[in-house]
PDB file of N, CA and C in Angstrom:
ATOM      1  N   MET V 222     -49.162   8.594 -45.640  1.00 84.00           N
ATOM      2  CA  MET V 222     -49.507   7.580 -46.605  1.00 84.00           C
ATOM      3  C   MET V 222     -51.005   7.298 -46.487  1.00 84.00           C
ATOM      4  N   LYS V 223     -51.621   7.157 -47.633  1.00 93.00           N
ATOM      5  CA  LYS V 223     -53.063   6.937 -47.675  1.00 93.00           C
ATOM      6  C   LYS V 223     -53.391   5.532 -47.174  1.00 93.00           C
ATOM      7  N   PRO V 224     -54.573   5.367 -46.564  1.00 93.00           N
ATOM      8  CA  PRO V 224     -54.978   4.052 -46.067  1.00 93.00           C
ATOM      9  C   PRO V 224     -54.986   2.979 -47.153  1.00 93.00           C
ATOM     10  N   GLU V 225     -55.371   3.350 -48.391  1.00 94.00           N
ATOM     11  CA  GLU V 225     -55.408   2.363 -49.473  1.00 94.00           C
ATOM     12  C   GLU V 225     -54.000   1.855 -49.788  1.00 94.00           C
ATOM     13  N   GLU V 226     -53.042   2.770 -49.758  1.00 95.00           N
ATOM     14  CA  GLU V 226     -51.652   2.390 -50.039  1.00 95.00           C
ATOM     15  C   GLU V 226     -51.107   1.486 -48.933  1.00 95.00           C
ATOM     16  N   LEU V 227     -51.434   1.807 -47.704  1.00 95.00           N
ATOM     17  CA  LEU V 227     -51.018   0.958 -46.582  1.00 95.00           C
ATOM     18  C   LEU V 227     -51.611  -0.443 -46.705  1.00 95.00           C
ATOM     19  N   GLU V 228     -52.849  -0.509 -47.066  1.00 94.00           N
ATOM     20  CA  GLU V 228     -53.503  -1.808 -47.226  1.00 94.00           C
ATOM     21  C   GLU V 228     -52.867  -2.604 -48.361  1.00 94.00           C
ATOM     22  N   ARG V 229     -52.553  -1.951 -49.473  1.00 95.00           N
ATOM     23  CA  ARG V 229     -51.908  -2.624 -50.600  1.00 95.00           C
ATOM     24  C   ARG V 229     -50.544  -3.176 -50.174  1.00 95.00           C
ATOM     25  N   LEU V 230     -49.780  -2.383 -49.440  1.00 94.00           N
ATOM     26  CA  LEU V 230     -48.468  -2.841 -48.965  1.00 94.00           C
ATOM     27  C   LEU V 230     -48.611  -4.005 -47.988  1.00 94.00           C
ATOM     28  N   ARG V 231     -49.606  -3.910 -47.094  1.00 94.00           N
ATOM     29  CA  ARG V 231     -49.823  -4.987 -46.134  1.00 94.00           C
ATOM     30  C   ARG V 231     -50.155  -6.279 -46.852  1.00 94.00           C
ATOM     31  N   GLN V 232     -51.028  -6.200 -47.824  1.00 94.00           N
ATOM     32  CA  GLN V 232     -51.402  -7.389 -48.589  1.00 94.00           C
ATOM     33  C   GLN V 232     -50.184  -7.972 -49.309  1.00 94.00           C
ATOM     34  N   HIS V 233     -49.393  -7.117 -49.905  1.00 94.00           N
ATOM     35  CA  HIS V 233     -48.200  -7.576 -50.627  1.00 94.00           C
ATOM     36  C   HIS V 233     -47.246  -8.315 -49.689  1.00 94.00           C
ATOM     37  N   TYR V 234     -46.910  -7.695 -48.580  1.00 92.00           N
ATOM     38  CA  TYR V 234     -45.923  -8.305 -47.679  1.00 92.00           C
ATOM     39  C   TYR V 234     -46.492  -9.453 -46.860  1.00 92.00           C
ATOM     40  N   ASP V 235     -47.793  -9.481 -46.677  1.00 94.00           N
ATOM     41  CA  ASP V 235     -48.412 -10.626 -46.000  1.00 94.00           C
ATOM     42  C   ASP V 235     -48.362 -11.871 -46.881  1.00 94.00           C
ATOM     43  N   HIS V 236     -48.308 -11.707 -48.202  1.00 94.00           N
ATOM     44  CA  HIS V 236     -48.392 -12.839 -49.117  1.00 94.00           C
ATOM     45  C   HIS V 236     -47.161 -12.988 -50.015  1.00 94.00           C
ATOM     46  N   THR V 237     -46.042 -12.393 -49.641  1.00 94.00           N
ATOM     47  CA  THR V 237     -44.830 -12.460 -50.443  1.00 94.00           C
ATOM     48  C   THR V 237     -43.717 -13.085 -49.626  1.00 94.00           C
ATOM     49  N   ASP V 238     -43.030 -14.068 -50.211  1.00 93.00           N
ATOM     50  CA  ASP V 238     -41.903 -14.720 -49.548  1.00 93.00           C
ATOM     51  C   ASP V 238     -40.648 -13.870 -49.779  1.00 93.00           C
ATOM     52  N   LEU V 239     -40.120 -13.296 -48.724  1.00 91.00           N
ATOM     53  CA  LEU V 239     -38.936 -12.437 -48.805  1.00 91.00           C
ATOM     54  C   LEU V 239     -37.672 -13.146 -48.340  1.00 91.00           C
ATOM     55  N   SER V 240     -37.752 -14.451 -48.078  1.00 90.00           N
ATOM     56  CA  SER V 240     -36.595 -15.163 -47.522  1.00 90.00           C
ATOM     57  C   SER V 240     -35.391 -15.114 -48.462  1.00 90.00           C
ATOM     58  N   GLY V 241     -35.601 -15.176 -49.778  1.00 89.00           N
ATOM     59  CA  GLY V 241     -34.486 -15.089 -50.722  1.00 89.00           C
ATOM     60  C   GLY V 241     -33.777 -13.750 -50.631  1.00 89.00           C
ATOM     61  N   SER V 242     -34.544 -12.696 -50.530  1.00 89.00           N
ATOM     62  CA  SER V 242     -33.958 -11.357 -50.406  1.00 89.00           C
ATOM     63  C   SER V 242     -33.204 -11.223 -49.092  1.00 89.00           C
ATOM     64  N   ILE V 243     -33.764 -11.774 -48.051  1.00 89.00           N
ATOM     65  CA  ILE V 243     -33.120 -11.698 -46.743  1.00 89.00           C
ATOM     66  C   ILE V 243     -31.818 -12.489 -46.755  1.00 89.00           C
ATOM     67  N   ASP V 244     -31.819 -13.669 -47.385  1.00 88.00           N
ATOM     68  CA  ASP V 244     -30.595 -14.482 -47.457  1.00 88.00           C
ATOM     69  C   ASP V 244     -29.486 -13.777 -48.232  1.00 88.00           C
ATOM     70  N   ARG V 245     -29.848 -13.010 -49.254  1.00 90.00           N
ATOM     71  CA  ARG V 245     -28.852 -12.305 -50.068  1.00 90.00           C
ATOM     72  C   ARG V 245     -28.408 -10.987 -49.431  1.00 90.00           C
ATOM     73  N   ALA V 246     -29.094 -10.552 -48.423  1.00 90.00           N
ATOM     74  CA  ALA V 246     -28.785  -9.258 -47.810  1.00 90.00           C
ATOM     75  C   ALA V 246     -27.451  -9.322 -47.084  1.00 90.00           C
ATOM     76  N   GLY V 247     -26.792  -8.186 -47.036  1.00 88.00           N
ATOM     77  CA  GLY V 247     -25.527  -8.089 -46.318  1.00 88.00           C
ATOM     78  C   GLY V 247     -25.549  -6.911 -45.373  1.00 88.00           C
ATOM     79  N   LEU V 248     -24.719  -7.004 -44.378  1.00 87.00           N
ATOM     80  CA  LEU V 248     -24.615  -5.942 -43.386  1.00 87.00           C
ATOM     81  C   LEU V 248     -23.782  -4.802 -43.952  1.00 87.00           C
ATOM     82  N   ASP V 249     -24.301  -3.613 -43.910  1.00 85.00           N
ATOM     83  CA  ASP V 249     -23.564  -2.440 -44.368  1.00 85.00           C
ATOM     84  C   ASP V 249     -22.645  -1.993 -43.235  1.00 85.00           C
ATOM     85  N   THR V 250     -21.364  -2.230 -43.413  1.00 87.00           N
ATOM     86  CA  THR V 250     -20.395  -1.873 -42.366  1.00 87.00           C
ATOM     87  C   THR V 250     -19.735  -0.533 -42.646  1.00 87.00           C
ATOM     88  N   ASP V 251     -20.104   0.117 -43.736  1.00 89.00           N
ATOM     89  CA  ASP V 251     -19.547   1.414 -44.078  1.00 89.00           C
ATOM     90  C   ASP V 251     -20.308   2.483 -43.297  1.00 89.00           C
ATOM     91  N   VAL V 252     -19.875   2.715 -42.076  1.00 89.00           N
ATOM     92  CA  VAL V 252     -20.567   3.625 -41.177  1.00 89.00           C
ATOM     93  C   VAL V 252     -19.651   4.796 -40.844  1.00 89.00           C
ATOM     94  N   ASP V 253     -20.183   5.982 -40.877  1.00 92.00           N
ATOM     95  CA  ASP V 253     -19.416   7.171 -40.524  1.00 92.00           C
ATOM     96  C   ASP V 253     -19.120   7.130 -39.023  1.00 92.00           C
ATOM     97  N   PRO V 254     -17.844   7.154 -38.635  1.00 90.00           N
ATOM     98  CA  PRO V 254     -17.513   7.082 -37.206  1.00 90.00           C
ATOM     99  C   PRO V 254     -17.877   8.358 -36.455  1.00 90.00           C
ATOM    100  N   ASN V 255     -18.104   9.432 -37.172  1.00 93.00           N
ATOM    101  CA  ASN V 255     -18.437  10.699 -36.527  1.00 93.00           C
ATOM    102  C   ASN V 255     -19.597  11.357 -37.286  1.00 93.00           C
ATOM    103  N   PRO V 256     -20.792  10.793 -37.158  1.00 93.00           N
ATOM    104  CA  PRO V 256     -21.917  11.301 -37.948  1.00 93.00           C
ATOM    105  C   PRO V 256     -22.353  12.693 -37.490  1.00 93.00           C
ATOM    106  N   MET V 257     -22.969  13.402 -38.399  1.00 93.00           N
ATOM    107  CA  MET V 257     -23.537  14.704 -38.065  1.00 93.00           C
ATOM    108  C   MET V 257     -24.813  14.476 -37.260  1.00 93.00           C
ATOM    109  N   VAL V 258     -25.006  15.298 -36.253  1.00 94.00           N
ATOM    110  CA  VAL V 258     -26.223  15.255 -35.448  1.00 94.00           C
ATOM    111  C   VAL V 258     -26.816  16.659 -35.419  1.00 94.00           C
ATOM    112  N   THR V 259     -28.043  16.754 -35.043  1.00 94.00           N
ATOM    113  CA  THR V 259     -28.741  18.024 -35.021  1.00 94.00           C
ATOM    114  C   THR V 259     -28.965  18.482 -33.594  1.00 94.00           C
ATOM    115  N   THR V 260     -28.844  19.776 -33.392  1.00 93.00           N
ATOM    116  CA  THR V 260     -29.157  20.368 -32.099  1.00 93.00           C
ATOM    117  C   THR V 260     -29.934  21.647 -32.337  1.00 93.00           C
ATOM    118  N   SER V 261     -30.590  22.102 -31.332  1.00 94.00           N
ATOM    119  CA  SER V 261     -31.350  23.343 -31.438  1.00 94.00           C
ATOM    120  C   SER V 261     -30.597  24.434 -30.691  1.00 94.00           C
ATOM    121  N   LEU V 262     -30.556  25.604 -31.278  1.00 93.00           N
ATOM    122  CA  LEU V 262     -29.827  26.721 -30.690  1.00 93.00           C
ATOM    123  C   LEU V 262     -30.717  27.951 -30.715  1.00 93.00           C
ATOM    124  N   ARG V 263     -30.910  28.541 -29.560  1.00 96.00           N
ATOM    125  CA  ARG V 263     -31.735  29.752 -29.485  1.00 96.00           C
ATOM    126  C   ARG V 263     -30.804  30.963 -29.469  1.00 96.00           C
ATOM    127  N   LEU V 264     -31.045  31.870 -30.394  1.00 97.00           N
ATOM    128  CA  LEU V 264     -30.248  33.092 -30.494  1.00 97.00           C
ATOM    129  C   LEU V 264     -31.180  34.296 -30.538  1.00 97.00           C
ATOM    130  N   PRO V 265     -30.708  35.431 -30.013  1.00 97.00           N
ATOM    131  CA  PRO V 265     -31.499  36.645 -30.202  1.00 97.00           C
ATOM    132  C   PRO V 265     -31.626  36.950 -31.700  1.00 97.00           C
ATOM    133  N   LYS V 266     -32.727  37.542 -32.094  1.00 98.00           N
ATOM    134  CA  LYS V 266     -32.978  37.793 -33.508  1.00 98.00           C
ATOM    135  C   LYS V 266     -31.860  38.603 -34.147  1.00 98.00           C
ATOM    136  N   ASP V 267     -31.373  39.633 -33.451  1.00 98.00           N
ATOM    137  CA  ASP V 267     -30.340  40.456 -34.067  1.00 98.00           C
ATOM    138  C   ASP V 267     -29.044  39.680 -34.280  1.00 98.00           C
ATOM    139  N   VAL V 268     -28.751  38.721 -33.399  1.00 98.00           N
ATOM    140  CA  VAL V 268     -27.556  37.890 -33.572  1.00 98.00           C
ATOM    141  C   VAL V 268     -27.736  36.972 -34.779  1.00 98.00           C
ATOM    142  N   LEU V 269     -28.892  36.342 -34.886  1.00 97.00           N
ATOM    143  CA  LEU V 269     -29.146  35.465 -36.027  1.00 97.00           C
ATOM    144  C   LEU V 269     -29.151  36.247 -37.346  1.00 97.00           C
ATOM    145  N   ASP V 270     -29.703  37.443 -37.315  1.00 98.00           N
ATOM    146  CA  ASP V 270     -29.666  38.284 -38.520  1.00 98.00           C
ATOM    147  C   ASP V 270     -28.213  38.562 -38.922  1.00 98.00           C
ATOM    148  N   TRP V 271     -27.366  38.849 -37.944  1.00 98.00           N
ATOM    149  CA  TRP V 271     -25.948  39.115 -38.209  1.00 98.00           C
ATOM    150  C   TRP V 271     -25.271  37.861 -38.778  1.00 98.00           C
ATOM    151  N   VAL V 272     -25.554  36.705 -38.192  1.00 98.00           N
ATOM    152  CA  VAL V 272     -24.984  35.450 -38.694  1.00 98.00           C
ATOM    153  C   VAL V 272     -25.426  35.231 -40.143  1.00 98.00           C
ATOM    154  N   ARG V 273     -26.671  35.463 -40.421  1.00 98.00           N
ATOM    155  CA  ARG V 273     -27.172  35.291 -41.793  1.00 98.00           C
ATOM    156  C   ARG V 273     -26.452  36.225 -42.769  1.00 98.00           C
ATOM    157  N   GLU V 274     -26.206  37.452 -42.348  1.00 98.00           N
ATOM    158  CA  GLU V 274     -25.471  38.388 -43.197  1.00 98.00           C
ATOM    159  C   GLU V 274     -24.052  37.892 -43.456  1.00 98.00           C
ATOM    160  N   GLN V 275     -23.394  37.411 -42.393  1.00 98.00           N
ATOM    161  CA  GLN V 275     -22.031  36.898 -42.526  1.00 98.00           C
ATOM    162  C   GLN V 275     -22.012  35.697 -43.471  1.00 98.00           C
ATOM    163  N   ALA V 276     -22.985  34.837 -43.318  1.00 98.00           N
ATOM    164  CA  ALA V 276     -23.066  33.640 -44.167  1.00 98.00           C
ATOM    165  C   ALA V 276     -23.307  34.032 -45.624  1.00 98.00           C
ATOM    166  N   GLU V 277     -24.180  34.981 -45.830  1.00 98.00           N
ATOM    167  CA  GLU V 277     -24.453  35.420 -47.203  1.00 98.00           C
ATOM    168  C   GLU V 277     -23.192  36.007 -47.838  1.00 98.00           C
ATOM    169  N   ASP V 278     -22.443  36.787 -47.071  1.00 98.00           N
ATOM    170  CA  ASP V 278     -21.187  37.359 -47.577  1.00 98.00           C
ATOM    171  C   ASP V 278     -20.184  36.277 -47.971  1.00 98.00           C
ATOM    172  N   GLN V 279     -20.243  35.138 -47.270  1.00 97.00           N
ATOM    173  CA  GLN V 279     -19.307  34.041 -47.544  1.00 97.00           C
ATOM    174  C   GLN V 279     -19.920  32.979 -48.453  1.00 97.00           C
ATOM    175  N   HIS V 280     -21.115  33.236 -48.954  1.00 98.00           N
ATOM    176  CA  HIS V 280     -21.808  32.315 -49.865  1.00 98.00           C
ATOM    177  C   HIS V 280     -21.953  30.922 -49.245  1.00 98.00           C
ATOM    178  N   THR V 281     -22.403  30.897 -48.019  1.00 98.00           N
ATOM    179  CA  THR V 281     -22.631  29.638 -47.317  1.00 98.00           C
ATOM    180  C   THR V 281     -23.910  29.748 -46.499  1.00 98.00           C
ATOM    181  N   LYS V 282     -24.308  28.650 -45.906  1.00 97.00           N
ATOM    182  CA  LYS V 282     -25.498  28.644 -45.065  1.00 97.00           C
ATOM    183  C   LYS V 282     -25.124  29.073 -43.644  1.00 97.00           C
ATOM    184  N   PRO V 283     -26.050  29.704 -42.933  1.00 97.00           N
ATOM    185  CA  PRO V 283     -25.764  30.106 -41.558  1.00 97.00           C
ATOM    186  C   PRO V 283     -25.340  28.933 -40.667  1.00 97.00           C
ATOM    187  N   THR V 284     -25.987  27.781 -40.842  1.00 96.00           N
ATOM    188  CA  THR V 284     -25.619  26.632 -40.005  1.00 96.00           C
ATOM    189  C   THR V 284     -24.203  26.160 -40.296  1.00 96.00           C
ATOM    190  N   ALA V 285     -23.797  26.201 -41.553  1.00 97.00           N
ATOM    191  CA  ALA V 285     -22.439  25.798 -41.910  1.00 97.00           C
ATOM    192  C   ALA V 285     -21.431  26.776 -41.321  1.00 97.00           C
ATOM    193  N   LEU V 286     -21.760  28.056 -41.320  1.00 97.00           N
ATOM    194  CA  LEU V 286     -20.858  29.055 -40.767  1.00 97.00           C
ATOM    195  C   LEU V 286     -20.727  28.898 -39.252  1.00 97.00           C
ATOM    196  N   ILE V 287     -21.823  28.679 -38.578  1.00 97.00           N
ATOM    197  CA  ILE V 287     -21.778  28.460 -37.127  1.00 97.00           C
ATOM    198  C   ILE V 287     -20.927  27.233 -36.814  1.00 97.00           C
ATOM    199  N   ARG V 288     -21.115  26.148 -37.575  1.00 96.00           N
ATOM    200  CA  ARG V 288     -20.316  24.935 -37.376  1.00 96.00           C
ATOM    201  C   ARG V 288     -18.832  25.232 -37.594  1.00 96.00           C
ATOM    202  N   GLN V 289     -18.524  26.002 -38.628  1.00 97.00           N
ATOM    203  CA  GLN V 289     -17.134  26.369 -38.910  1.00 97.00           C
ATOM    204  C   GLN V 289     -16.538  27.142 -37.734  1.00 97.00           C
ATOM    205  N   TRP V 290     -17.281  28.094 -37.200  1.00 96.00           N
ATOM    206  CA  TRP V 290     -16.779  28.880 -36.071  1.00 96.00           C
ATOM    207  C   TRP V 290     -16.533  28.002 -34.846  1.00 96.00           C
ATOM    208  N   ILE V 291     -17.437  27.079 -34.588  1.00 95.00           N
ATOM    209  CA  ILE V 291     -17.271  26.181 -33.440  1.00 95.00           C
ATOM    210  C   ILE V 291     -16.047  25.297 -33.632  1.00 95.00           C
ATOM    211  N   GLU V 292     -15.865  24.760 -34.840  1.00 93.00           N
ATOM    212  CA  GLU V 292     -14.715  23.894 -35.102  1.00 93.00           C
ATOM    213  C   GLU V 292     -13.407  24.679 -35.006  1.00 93.00           C
ATOM    214  N   GLU V 293     -13.402  25.934 -35.468  1.00 92.00           N
ATOM    215  CA  GLU V 293     -12.210  26.766 -35.335  1.00 92.00           C
ATOM    216  C   GLU V 293     -11.883  27.003 -33.863  1.00 92.00           C
ATOM    217  N   ARG V 294     -12.894  27.300 -33.070  1.00 89.00           N
ATOM    218  CA  ARG V 294     -12.689  27.533 -31.630  1.00 89.00           C
ATOM    219  C   ARG V 294     -12.188  26.261 -30.946  1.00 89.00           C
ATOM    220  N   ARG V 295     -12.728  25.143 -31.362  1.00 88.00           N
ATOM    221  CA  ARG V 295     -12.288  23.861 -30.799  1.00 88.00           C
ATOM    222  C   ARG V 295     -10.810  23.625 -31.105  1.00 88.00           C
ATOM    223  N   GLY V 296     -10.386  23.933 -32.331  1.00 85.00           N
ATOM    224  CA  GLY V 296      -8.978  23.788 -32.703  1.00 85.00           C
ATOM    225  C   GLY V 296      -8.092  24.706 -31.893  1.00 85.00           C
ATOM    226  N   GLN V 297      -8.547  25.939 -31.656  1.00 83.00           N
ATOM    227  CA  GLN V 297      -7.766  26.873 -30.840  1.00 83.00           C
ATOM    228  C   GLN V 297      -7.642  26.368 -29.411  1.00 83.00           C
ATOM    229  N   THR V 298      -8.701  25.783 -28.892  1.00 80.00           N
ATOM    230  CA  THR V 298      -8.678  25.247 -27.530  1.00 80.00           C
ATOM    231  C   THR V 298      -7.670  24.113 -27.428  1.00 80.00           C
ATOM    232  N   ARG V 299      -7.649  23.230 -28.427  1.00 81.00           N
ATOM    233  CA  ARG V 299      -6.690  22.125 -28.427  1.00 81.00           C
ATOM    234  C   ARG V 299      -5.255  22.659 -28.491  1.00 81.00           C
ATOM    235  N   ASP V 300      -5.029  23.667 -29.328  1.00 83.00           N
ATOM    236  CA  ASP V 300      -3.692  24.262 -29.422  1.00 83.00           C
ATOM    237  C   ASP V 300      -3.286  24.861 -28.086  1.00 83.00           C
ATOM    238  N   LEU V 301      -4.204  25.551 -27.430  1.00 82.00           N
ATOM    239  CA  LEU V 301      -3.921  26.165 -26.135  1.00 82.00           C
ATOM    240  C   LEU V 301      -3.609  25.095 -25.095  1.00 82.00           C
ATOM    241  N   GLU V 302      -4.374  24.006 -25.083  1.00 84.00           N
ATOM    242  CA  GLU V 302      -4.122  22.923 -24.132  1.00 84.00           C
ATOM    243  C   GLU V 302      -2.750  22.304 -24.370  1.00 84.00           C
ATOM    244  N   ALA V 303      -2.365  22.123 -25.625  1.00 84.00           N
ATOM    245  CA  ALA V 303      -1.054  21.553 -25.934  1.00 84.00           C
ATOM    246  C   ALA V 303       0.059  22.505 -25.497  1.00 84.00           C
ATOM    247  N   ARG V 304      -0.119  23.797 -25.765  1.00 84.00           N
ATOM    248  CA  ARG V 304       0.885  24.780 -25.362  1.00 84.00           C
ATOM    249  C   ARG V 304       1.021  24.820 -23.844  1.00 84.00           C
ATOM    250  N   LEU V 305      -0.093  24.789 -23.137  1.00 86.00           N
ATOM    251  CA  LEU V 305      -0.065  24.804 -21.684  1.00 86.00           C
ATOM    252  C   LEU V 305       0.631  23.562 -21.143  1.00 86.00           C
ATOM    253  N   SER V 306       0.372  22.420 -21.744  1.00 87.00           N
ATOM    254  CA  SER V 306       1.014  21.181 -21.320  1.00 87.00           C
ATOM    255  C   SER V 306       2.531  21.262 -21.495  1.00 87.00           C
ATOM    256  N   ARG V 307       2.985  21.787 -22.633  1.00 87.00           N
ATOM    257  CA  ARG V 307       4.428  21.939 -22.863  1.00 87.00           C
ATOM    258  C   ARG V 307       5.037  22.920 -21.872  1.00 87.00           C
ATOM    259  N   LEU V 308       4.338  24.007 -21.576  1.00 86.00           N
ATOM    260  CA  LEU V 308       4.824  24.994 -20.621  1.00 86.00           C
ATOM    261  C   LEU V 308       4.939  24.383 -19.225  1.00 86.00           C
ATOM    262  N   GLU V 309       3.918  23.650 -18.812  1.00 87.00           N
ATOM    263  CA  GLU V 309       3.972  22.990 -17.501  1.00 87.00           C
ATOM    264  C   GLU V 309       5.140  22.021 -17.428  1.00 87.00           C
ATOM    265  N   GLN V 310       5.350  21.252 -18.494  1.00 87.00           N
ATOM    266  CA  GLN V 310       6.446  20.288 -18.509  1.00 87.00           C
ATOM    267  C   GLN V 310       7.785  21.008 -18.392  1.00 87.00           C
ATOM    268  N   ALA V 311       7.950  22.122 -19.092  1.00 84.00           N
ATOM    269  CA  ALA V 311       9.200  22.885 -19.013  1.00 84.00           C
ATOM    270  C   ALA V 311       9.426  23.423 -17.618  1.00 84.00           C
ATOM    271  N   VAL V 312       8.388  23.919 -16.980  1.00 85.00           N
ATOM    272  CA  VAL V 312       8.513  24.437 -15.608  1.00 85.00           C
ATOM    273  C   VAL V 312       8.888  23.313 -14.657  1.00 85.00           C
ATOM    274  N   PHE V 313       8.243  22.173 -14.774  1.00 81.00           N
ATOM    275  CA  PHE V 313       8.539  21.049 -13.880  1.00 81.00           C
ATOM    276  C   PHE V 313       9.936  20.496 -14.129  1.00 81.00           C
ATOM    277  N   ASP V 314      10.363  20.476 -15.397  1.00 80.00           N
ATOM    278  CA  ASP V 314      11.709  19.996 -15.708  1.00 80.00           C
ATOM    279  C   ASP V 314      12.767  20.905 -15.080  1.00 80.00           C
ATOM    280  N   ARG V 315      12.565  22.211 -15.126  1.00 77.00           N
ATOM    281  CA  ARG V 315      13.517  23.157 -14.507  1.00 77.00           C
ATOM    282  C   ARG V 315      13.495  23.035 -13.000  1.00 77.00           C
ATOM    283  N   ALA V 316      12.316  22.810 -12.440  1.00 76.00           N
ATOM    284  CA  ALA V 316      12.200  22.687 -10.983  1.00 76.00           C
ATOM    285  C   ALA V 316      12.930  21.449 -10.500  1.00 76.00           C
ATOM    286  N   ALA V 317      12.984  20.420 -11.349  1.00 76.00           N
ATOM    287  CA  ALA V 317      13.647  19.165 -10.944  1.00 76.00           C
ATOM    288  C   ALA V 317      15.162  19.301 -11.010  1.00 76.00           C
ATOM    289  N   ASP V 318      15.708  20.284 -11.775  1.00 70.00           N
ATOM    290  CA  ASP V 318      17.170  20.461 -11.897  1.00 70.00           C
ATOM    291  C   ASP V 318      17.799  21.035 -10.681  1.00 70.00           C
TER     292      ASP V 318
END
């Protein structure tokens, strides 16, 4: 922002009563409980090139495809944990008989 614009804004807010606007303001409680966040990922160039090709074939962005793969893997992990838990329970139930 240019210095002149900053000065104009400073003058405006230094001499403007905003109490009415503040009194009418409300708290926005519509908040995403699981917001998207950003992370950095280093990949070898040939791997990233391959991801880009896969994404182009699926008409999506590489980042969206990577996210999809991670979420799919996460779902498989949860399924595996549930299956293992049921198997352990069955083994323990038989051992108790």
